[in-house]
Tab-separated table of C-alpha atoms and ligand atoms in Angstrom:
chain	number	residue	atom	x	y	z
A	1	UNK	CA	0.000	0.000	0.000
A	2	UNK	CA	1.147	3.504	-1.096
A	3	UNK	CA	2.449	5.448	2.530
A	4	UNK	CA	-0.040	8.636	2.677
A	5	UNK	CA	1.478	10.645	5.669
A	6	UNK	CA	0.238	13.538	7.922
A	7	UNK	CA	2.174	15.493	9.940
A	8	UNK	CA	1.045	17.081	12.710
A	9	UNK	CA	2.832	19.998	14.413
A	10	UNK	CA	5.097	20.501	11.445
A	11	UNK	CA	6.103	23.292	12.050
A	12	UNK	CA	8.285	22.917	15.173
A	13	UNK	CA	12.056	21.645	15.003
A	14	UNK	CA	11.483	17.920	14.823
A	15	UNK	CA	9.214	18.860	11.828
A	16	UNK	CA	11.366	21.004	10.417
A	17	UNK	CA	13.434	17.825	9.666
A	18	UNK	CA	10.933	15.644	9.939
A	19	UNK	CA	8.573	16.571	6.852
A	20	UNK	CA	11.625	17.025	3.966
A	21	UNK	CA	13.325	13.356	5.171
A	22	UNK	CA	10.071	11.814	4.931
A	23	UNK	CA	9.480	13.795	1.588
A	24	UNK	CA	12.315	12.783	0.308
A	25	UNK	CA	11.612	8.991	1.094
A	26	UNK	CA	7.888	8.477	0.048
A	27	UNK	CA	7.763	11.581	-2.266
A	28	UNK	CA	6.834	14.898	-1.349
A	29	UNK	CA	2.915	15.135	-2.809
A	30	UNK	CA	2.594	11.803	-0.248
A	31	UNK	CA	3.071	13.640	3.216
A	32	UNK	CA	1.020	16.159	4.279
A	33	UNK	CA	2.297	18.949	6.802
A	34	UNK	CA	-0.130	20.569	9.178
A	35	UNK	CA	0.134	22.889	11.822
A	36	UNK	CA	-1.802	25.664	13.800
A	37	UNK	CA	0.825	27.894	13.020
A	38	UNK	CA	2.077	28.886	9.403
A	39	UNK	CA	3.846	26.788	7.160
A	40	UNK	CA	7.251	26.094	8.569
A	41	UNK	CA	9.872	28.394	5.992
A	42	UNK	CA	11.768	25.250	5.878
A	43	UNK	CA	9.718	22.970	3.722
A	44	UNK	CA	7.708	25.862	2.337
A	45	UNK	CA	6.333	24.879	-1.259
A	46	UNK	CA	7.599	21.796	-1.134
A	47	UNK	CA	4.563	20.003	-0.631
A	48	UNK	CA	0.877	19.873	0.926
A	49	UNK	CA	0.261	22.022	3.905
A	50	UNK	CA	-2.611	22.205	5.789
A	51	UNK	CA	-3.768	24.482	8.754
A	52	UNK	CA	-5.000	22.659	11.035
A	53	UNK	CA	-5.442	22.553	15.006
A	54	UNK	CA	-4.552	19.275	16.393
A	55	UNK	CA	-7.299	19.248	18.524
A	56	UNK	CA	-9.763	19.851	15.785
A	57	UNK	CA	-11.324	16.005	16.343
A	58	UNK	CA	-13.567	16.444	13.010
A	59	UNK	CA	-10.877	18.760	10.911
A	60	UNK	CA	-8.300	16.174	11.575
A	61	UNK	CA	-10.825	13.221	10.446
A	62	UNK	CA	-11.870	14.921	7.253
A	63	UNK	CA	-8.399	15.830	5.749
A	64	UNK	CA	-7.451	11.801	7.183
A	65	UNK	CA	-10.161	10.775	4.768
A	66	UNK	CA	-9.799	13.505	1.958
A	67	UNK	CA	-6.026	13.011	1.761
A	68	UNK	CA	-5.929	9.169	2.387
A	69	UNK	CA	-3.897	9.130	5.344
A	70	UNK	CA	-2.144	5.933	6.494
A	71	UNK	CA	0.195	7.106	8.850
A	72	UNK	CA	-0.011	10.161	11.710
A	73	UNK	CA	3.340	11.044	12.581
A	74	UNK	CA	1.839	14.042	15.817
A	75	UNK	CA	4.194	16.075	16.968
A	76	UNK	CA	1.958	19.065	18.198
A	77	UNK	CA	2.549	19.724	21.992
A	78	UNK	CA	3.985	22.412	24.634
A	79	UNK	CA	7.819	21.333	25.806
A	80	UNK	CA	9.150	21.524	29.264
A	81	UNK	CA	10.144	25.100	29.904
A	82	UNK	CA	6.636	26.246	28.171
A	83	UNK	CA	4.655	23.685	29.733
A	84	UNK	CA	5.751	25.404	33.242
A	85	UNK	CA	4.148	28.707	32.136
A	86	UNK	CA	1.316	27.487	31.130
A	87	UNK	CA	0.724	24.032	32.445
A	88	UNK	CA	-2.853	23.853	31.206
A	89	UNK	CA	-2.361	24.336	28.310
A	90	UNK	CA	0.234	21.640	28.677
A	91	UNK	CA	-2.179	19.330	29.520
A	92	UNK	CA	-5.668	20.092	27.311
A	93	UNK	CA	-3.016	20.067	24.247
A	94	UNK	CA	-0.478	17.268	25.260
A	95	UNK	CA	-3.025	14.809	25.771
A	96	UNK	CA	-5.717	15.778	23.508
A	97	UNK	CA	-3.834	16.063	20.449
A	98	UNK	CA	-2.460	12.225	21.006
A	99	UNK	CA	-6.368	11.009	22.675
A	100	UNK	CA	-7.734	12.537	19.245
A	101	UNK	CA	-5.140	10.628	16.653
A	102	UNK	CA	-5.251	6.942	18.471
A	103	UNK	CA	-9.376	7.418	18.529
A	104	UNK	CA	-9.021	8.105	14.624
A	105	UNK	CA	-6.322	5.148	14.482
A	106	UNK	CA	-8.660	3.122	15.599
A	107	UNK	CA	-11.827	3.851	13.558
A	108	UNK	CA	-9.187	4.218	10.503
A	109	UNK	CA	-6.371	1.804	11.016
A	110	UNK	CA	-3.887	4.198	10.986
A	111	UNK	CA	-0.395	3.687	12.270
A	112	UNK	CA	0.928	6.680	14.781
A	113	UNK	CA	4.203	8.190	15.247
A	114	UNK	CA	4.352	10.412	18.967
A	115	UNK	CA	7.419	11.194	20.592
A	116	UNK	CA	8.344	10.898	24.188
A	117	UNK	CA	11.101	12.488	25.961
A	118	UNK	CA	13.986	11.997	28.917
A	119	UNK	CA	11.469	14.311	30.554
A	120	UNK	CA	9.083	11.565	31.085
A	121	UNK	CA	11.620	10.587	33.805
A	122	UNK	CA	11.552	12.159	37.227
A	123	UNK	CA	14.226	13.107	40.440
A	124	UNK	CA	13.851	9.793	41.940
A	125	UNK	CA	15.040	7.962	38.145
A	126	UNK	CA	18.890	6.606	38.203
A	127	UNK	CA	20.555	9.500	36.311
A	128	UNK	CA	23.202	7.810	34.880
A	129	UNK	CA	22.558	4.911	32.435
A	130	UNK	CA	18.922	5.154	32.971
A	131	UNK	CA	17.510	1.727	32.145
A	132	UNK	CA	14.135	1.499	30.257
A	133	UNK	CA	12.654	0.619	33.301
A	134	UNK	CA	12.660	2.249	35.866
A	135	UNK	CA	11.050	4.546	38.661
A	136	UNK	CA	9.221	6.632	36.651
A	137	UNK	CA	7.593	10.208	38.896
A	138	UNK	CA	8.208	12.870	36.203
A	139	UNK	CA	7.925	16.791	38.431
A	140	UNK	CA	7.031	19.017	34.888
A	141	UNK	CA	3.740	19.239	33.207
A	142	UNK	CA	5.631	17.719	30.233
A	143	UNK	CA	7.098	15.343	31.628
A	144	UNK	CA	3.717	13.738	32.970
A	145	UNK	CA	1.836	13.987	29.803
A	146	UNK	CA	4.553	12.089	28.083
A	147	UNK	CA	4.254	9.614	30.615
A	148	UNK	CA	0.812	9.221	30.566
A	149	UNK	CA	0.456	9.394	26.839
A	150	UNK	CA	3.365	6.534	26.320
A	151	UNK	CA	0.375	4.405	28.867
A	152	UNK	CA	-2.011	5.612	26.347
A	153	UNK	CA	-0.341	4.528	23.549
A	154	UNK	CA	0.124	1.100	25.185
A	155	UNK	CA	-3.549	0.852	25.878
A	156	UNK	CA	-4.404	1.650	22.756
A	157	UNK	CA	-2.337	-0.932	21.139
A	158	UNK	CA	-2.932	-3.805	23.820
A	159	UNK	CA	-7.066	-2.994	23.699
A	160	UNK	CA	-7.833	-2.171	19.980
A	161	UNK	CA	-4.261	-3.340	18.626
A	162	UNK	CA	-3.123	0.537	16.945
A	163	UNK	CA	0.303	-0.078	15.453
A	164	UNK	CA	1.908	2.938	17.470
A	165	UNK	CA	5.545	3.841	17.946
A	166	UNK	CA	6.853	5.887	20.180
A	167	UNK	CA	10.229	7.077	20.718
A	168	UNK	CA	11.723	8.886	24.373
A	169	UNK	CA	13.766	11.848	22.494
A	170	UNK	CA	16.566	13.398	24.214
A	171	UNK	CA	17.770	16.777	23.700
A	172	UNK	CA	17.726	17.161	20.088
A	173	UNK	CA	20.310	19.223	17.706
A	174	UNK	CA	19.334	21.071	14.950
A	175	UNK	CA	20.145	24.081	12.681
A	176	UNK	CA	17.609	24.316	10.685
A	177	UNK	CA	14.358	25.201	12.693
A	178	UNK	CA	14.156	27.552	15.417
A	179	UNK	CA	14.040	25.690	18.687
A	180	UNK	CA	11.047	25.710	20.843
A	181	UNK	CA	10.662	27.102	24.724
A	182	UNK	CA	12.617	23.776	26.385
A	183	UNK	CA	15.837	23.076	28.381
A	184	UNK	CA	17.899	21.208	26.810
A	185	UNK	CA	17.394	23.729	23.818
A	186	UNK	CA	20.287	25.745	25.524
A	187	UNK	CA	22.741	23.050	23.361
A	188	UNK	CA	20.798	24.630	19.931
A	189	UNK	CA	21.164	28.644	21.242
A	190	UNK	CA	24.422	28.514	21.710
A	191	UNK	CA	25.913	27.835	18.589
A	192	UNK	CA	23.852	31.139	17.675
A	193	UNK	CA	25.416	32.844	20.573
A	194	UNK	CA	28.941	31.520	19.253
A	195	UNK	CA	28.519	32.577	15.884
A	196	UNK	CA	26.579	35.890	16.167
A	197	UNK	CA	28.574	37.201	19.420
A	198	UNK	CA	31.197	35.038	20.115
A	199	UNK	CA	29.405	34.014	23.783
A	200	UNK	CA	26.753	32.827	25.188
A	201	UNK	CA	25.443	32.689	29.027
A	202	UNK	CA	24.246	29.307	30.124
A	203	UNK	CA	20.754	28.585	31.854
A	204	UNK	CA	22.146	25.689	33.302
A	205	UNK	CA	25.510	25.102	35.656
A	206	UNK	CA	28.103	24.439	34.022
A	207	UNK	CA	28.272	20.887	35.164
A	208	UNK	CA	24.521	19.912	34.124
A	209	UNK	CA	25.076	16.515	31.876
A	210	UNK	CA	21.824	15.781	30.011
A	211	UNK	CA	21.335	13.104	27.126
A	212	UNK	CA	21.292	15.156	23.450
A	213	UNK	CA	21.717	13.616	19.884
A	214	UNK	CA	22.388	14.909	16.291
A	215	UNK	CA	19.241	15.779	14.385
A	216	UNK	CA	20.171	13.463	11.488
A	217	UNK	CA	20.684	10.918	13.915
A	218	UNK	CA	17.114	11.159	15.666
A	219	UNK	CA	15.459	11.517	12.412
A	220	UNK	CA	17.140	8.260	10.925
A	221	UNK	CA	16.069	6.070	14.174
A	222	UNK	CA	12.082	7.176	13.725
A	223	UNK	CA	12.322	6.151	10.094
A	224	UNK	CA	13.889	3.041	11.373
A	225	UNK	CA	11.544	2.168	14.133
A	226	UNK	CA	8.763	3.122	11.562
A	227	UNK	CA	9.854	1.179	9.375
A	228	UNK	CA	10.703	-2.008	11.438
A	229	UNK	CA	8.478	-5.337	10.791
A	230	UNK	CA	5.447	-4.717	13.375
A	231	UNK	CA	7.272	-8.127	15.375
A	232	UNK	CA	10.390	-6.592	16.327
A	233	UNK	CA	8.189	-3.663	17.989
A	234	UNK	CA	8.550	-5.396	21.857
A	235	UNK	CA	7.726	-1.959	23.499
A	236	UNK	CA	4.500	-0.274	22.965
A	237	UNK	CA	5.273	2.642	25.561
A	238	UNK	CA	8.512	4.206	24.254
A	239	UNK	CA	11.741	3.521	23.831
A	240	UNK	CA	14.814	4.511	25.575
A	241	UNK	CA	16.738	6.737	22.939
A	242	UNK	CA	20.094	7.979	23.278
A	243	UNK	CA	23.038	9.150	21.487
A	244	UNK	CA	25.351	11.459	23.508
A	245	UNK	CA	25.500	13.094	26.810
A	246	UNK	CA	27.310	16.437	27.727
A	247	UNK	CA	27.303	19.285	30.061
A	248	UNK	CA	27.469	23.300	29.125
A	249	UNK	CA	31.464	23.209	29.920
A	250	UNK	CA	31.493	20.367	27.371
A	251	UNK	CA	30.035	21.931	24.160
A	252	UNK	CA	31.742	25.174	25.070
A	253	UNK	CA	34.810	23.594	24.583
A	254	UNK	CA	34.424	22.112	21.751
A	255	UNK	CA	32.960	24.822	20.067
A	256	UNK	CA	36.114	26.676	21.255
A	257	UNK	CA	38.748	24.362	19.185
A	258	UNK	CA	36.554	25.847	15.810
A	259	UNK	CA	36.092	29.674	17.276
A	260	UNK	CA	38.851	30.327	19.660
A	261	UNK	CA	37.616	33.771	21.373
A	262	UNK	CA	34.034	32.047	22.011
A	263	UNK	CA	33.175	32.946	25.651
A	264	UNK	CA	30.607	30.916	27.899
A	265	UNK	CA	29.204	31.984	31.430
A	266	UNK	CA	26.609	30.687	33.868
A	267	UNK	CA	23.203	32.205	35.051
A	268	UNK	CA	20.926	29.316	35.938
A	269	UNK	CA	17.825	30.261	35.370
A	270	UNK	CA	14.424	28.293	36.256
A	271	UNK	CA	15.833	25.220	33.796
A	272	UNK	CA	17.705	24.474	36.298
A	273	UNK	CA	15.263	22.450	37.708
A	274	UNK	CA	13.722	20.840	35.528
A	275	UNK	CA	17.384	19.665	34.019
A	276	UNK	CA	18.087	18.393	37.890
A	277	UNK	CA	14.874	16.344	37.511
A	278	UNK	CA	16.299	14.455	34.022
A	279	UNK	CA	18.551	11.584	33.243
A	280	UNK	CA	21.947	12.700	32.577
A	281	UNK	CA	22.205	9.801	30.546
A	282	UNK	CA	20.179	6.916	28.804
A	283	UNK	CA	20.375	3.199	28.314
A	284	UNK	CA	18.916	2.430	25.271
A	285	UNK	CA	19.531	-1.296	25.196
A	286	UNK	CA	16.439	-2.330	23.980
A	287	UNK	CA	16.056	-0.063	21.386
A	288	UNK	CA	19.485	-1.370	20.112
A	289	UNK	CA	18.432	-5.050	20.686
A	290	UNK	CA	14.741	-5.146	18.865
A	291	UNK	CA	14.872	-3.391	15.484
A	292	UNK	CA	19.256	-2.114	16.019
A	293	UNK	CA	19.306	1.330	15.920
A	294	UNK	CA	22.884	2.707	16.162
A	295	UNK	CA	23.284	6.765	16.387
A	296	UNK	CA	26.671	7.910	14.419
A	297	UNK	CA	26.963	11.420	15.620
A	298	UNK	CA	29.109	12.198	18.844
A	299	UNK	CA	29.939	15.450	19.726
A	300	UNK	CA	32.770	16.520	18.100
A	301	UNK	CA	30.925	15.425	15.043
A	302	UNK	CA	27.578	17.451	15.755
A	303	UNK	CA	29.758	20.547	16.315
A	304	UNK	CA	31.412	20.783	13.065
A	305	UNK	CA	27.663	20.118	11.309
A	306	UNK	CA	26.212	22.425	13.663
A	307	UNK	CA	28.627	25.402	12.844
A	308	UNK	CA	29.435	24.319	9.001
A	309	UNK	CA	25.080	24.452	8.502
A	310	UNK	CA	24.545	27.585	10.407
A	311	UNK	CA	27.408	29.480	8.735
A	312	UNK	CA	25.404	28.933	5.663
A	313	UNK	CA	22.303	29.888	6.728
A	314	UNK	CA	22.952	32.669	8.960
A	315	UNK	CA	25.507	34.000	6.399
A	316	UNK	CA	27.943	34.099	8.609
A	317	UNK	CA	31.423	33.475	7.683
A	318	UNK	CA	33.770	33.159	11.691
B	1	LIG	N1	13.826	19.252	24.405
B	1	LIG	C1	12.788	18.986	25.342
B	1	LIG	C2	12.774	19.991	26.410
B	1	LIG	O1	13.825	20.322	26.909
B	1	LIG	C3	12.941	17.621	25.945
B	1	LIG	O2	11.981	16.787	25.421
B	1	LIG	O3	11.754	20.442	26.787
């Protein structure tokens, strides 16, 4: 069967990346990008877009039936720092966006995409190596919806059998999109501050380790977990996925070795907290085990794509 996509929340960061890999896969007339907000500049014009709320129950279901829609990759929702100003929000959007797609999964057989996130895990998780599972008492907004929409998910698929994947991101990389109100988002501004002013001032201590990966990287594993015979899919929550790990100090350094007279300093702001509440790094085992994702990009790596990219699109040539 021909793979009709929809993609909701396109135009945050994942979908920023999210939409032209998948476009370039299946064919660009084959996904459809949505969003409340206007058509991400990144993927302008380069294929469907719709307008769409995602918690427009009977808007969703019509364009699902006018465009043929097999798949629902939804990636509409409030992050971690943004969740804490407006935690209702959080909630009514978080959950109702993902209730919404696994009802019309059901009544249409679709499969679902929805990501997770290290901030399902909570101050009483082990921080290092955090195992699948594990004690699990997320402290943000954000953090509890993704923990009670990966038991969603699970219910949906044990009760009415909706093929839905789900991966736990961690901090995620990318130059191309703006990045949203979160915390680990910090590792994204700064190679603006580096490249615009030559410093940046951290919102977390320099010491804070939290789990990040590459944007190619994270892209490539949802394609693969997508993509993986429905067998190999042993975990209907989410999976552990992880990557790297590194603290402020860390990328400031290595961003150093490409622009010498980069300076970094400290103001923790209220991130702080909600970083102390996260994994500092991830076991991700099973993911690795059932359907063998690998990530390529380490740090070093990510830096020199991070800086190489944004010199090009921020025209900037230190
Ligand atoms: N990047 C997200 C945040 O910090 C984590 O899922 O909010």
């Amino acid at each position: 069967m021909k793979e009709r996509i929809l993609v909701m929340g396109a135009s945050g960061m994942v979908g920023g990346e999210l939409v032209p890999a998948l476009r370039k896969k299946y064919g660009a007339e084959n996904i459809i990008a949505s969003d409340i907000r206007e058509e991400s500049e990144v993927f302008k014009g380069t294929g469907p877009f719709h307008t769409l709320d995602a918690l427009d129950v009977a808007g969703t279901k019509t364009l699902v039936e006018k465009e043929e829609v097999s798949t629902i990759y939804m990636l509409a929702g409030l992050i971690s720092a943004g969740g804490e100003k407006n935690p209702k929000l959080c909630w009514d959007l978080n959950m109702g966006s993902l209730r919404q797609v696994l009802d019309l999964a059901v009544e249409k057989k679709l499969k679902v995409f929805w990501p997770s996130s290290i901030a399902a895990f909570g101050p009483t998780t082990p921080r290092k190596g955090t195992p699948q599972k594990t004690v699990i008492e997320p402290t943000t907004i954000y953090g509890i919806t993704k923990y009670a929409g990966e038991l969603l998910c699970q219910y949906y698929n044990r009760r009415w059998g909706v093929d839905v994947r789900s991966l736990r991101y961690p901090g995620l990389i990318s130059w191309k999109s703006e990045p949203g109100p979160g915390t680990t988002e910090y590792a994204v501004e700064i190679f603006y501050g580096a490249l615009k002013e030559k410093k940046y001032t951290s919102p977390l201590s320099a010491d804070t380790y939290l789990p990040m990966m590459y944007m190619d990287d994270a892209m490539a594993g949802t394609l693969q977990l997508m993509e993986a015979p429905g067998e190999k899919i042993k975990n209907r929550m989410s999976y552990n996925f992880s990557a790297i790990s590194f603290s402020p100090v860390e990328i400031a350094a290595e961003i150093k070795k490409h622009i010498p007279d980069f300076k970094i300093d400290y103001a923790s702001d209220h991130r702080q907290a909600i970083a102390d509440s996260w994994p500092e790094s991830i076991d991700d085992l099973e993911a690795r085990r059932d359907w063998g994702w690998k990530h390529e990009y380490d740090l070093p790596k990510m830096t020199e794509m991070m800086l190489k990219n944004l010199r090009e699109k921020l025209k900037i040539s230190i």
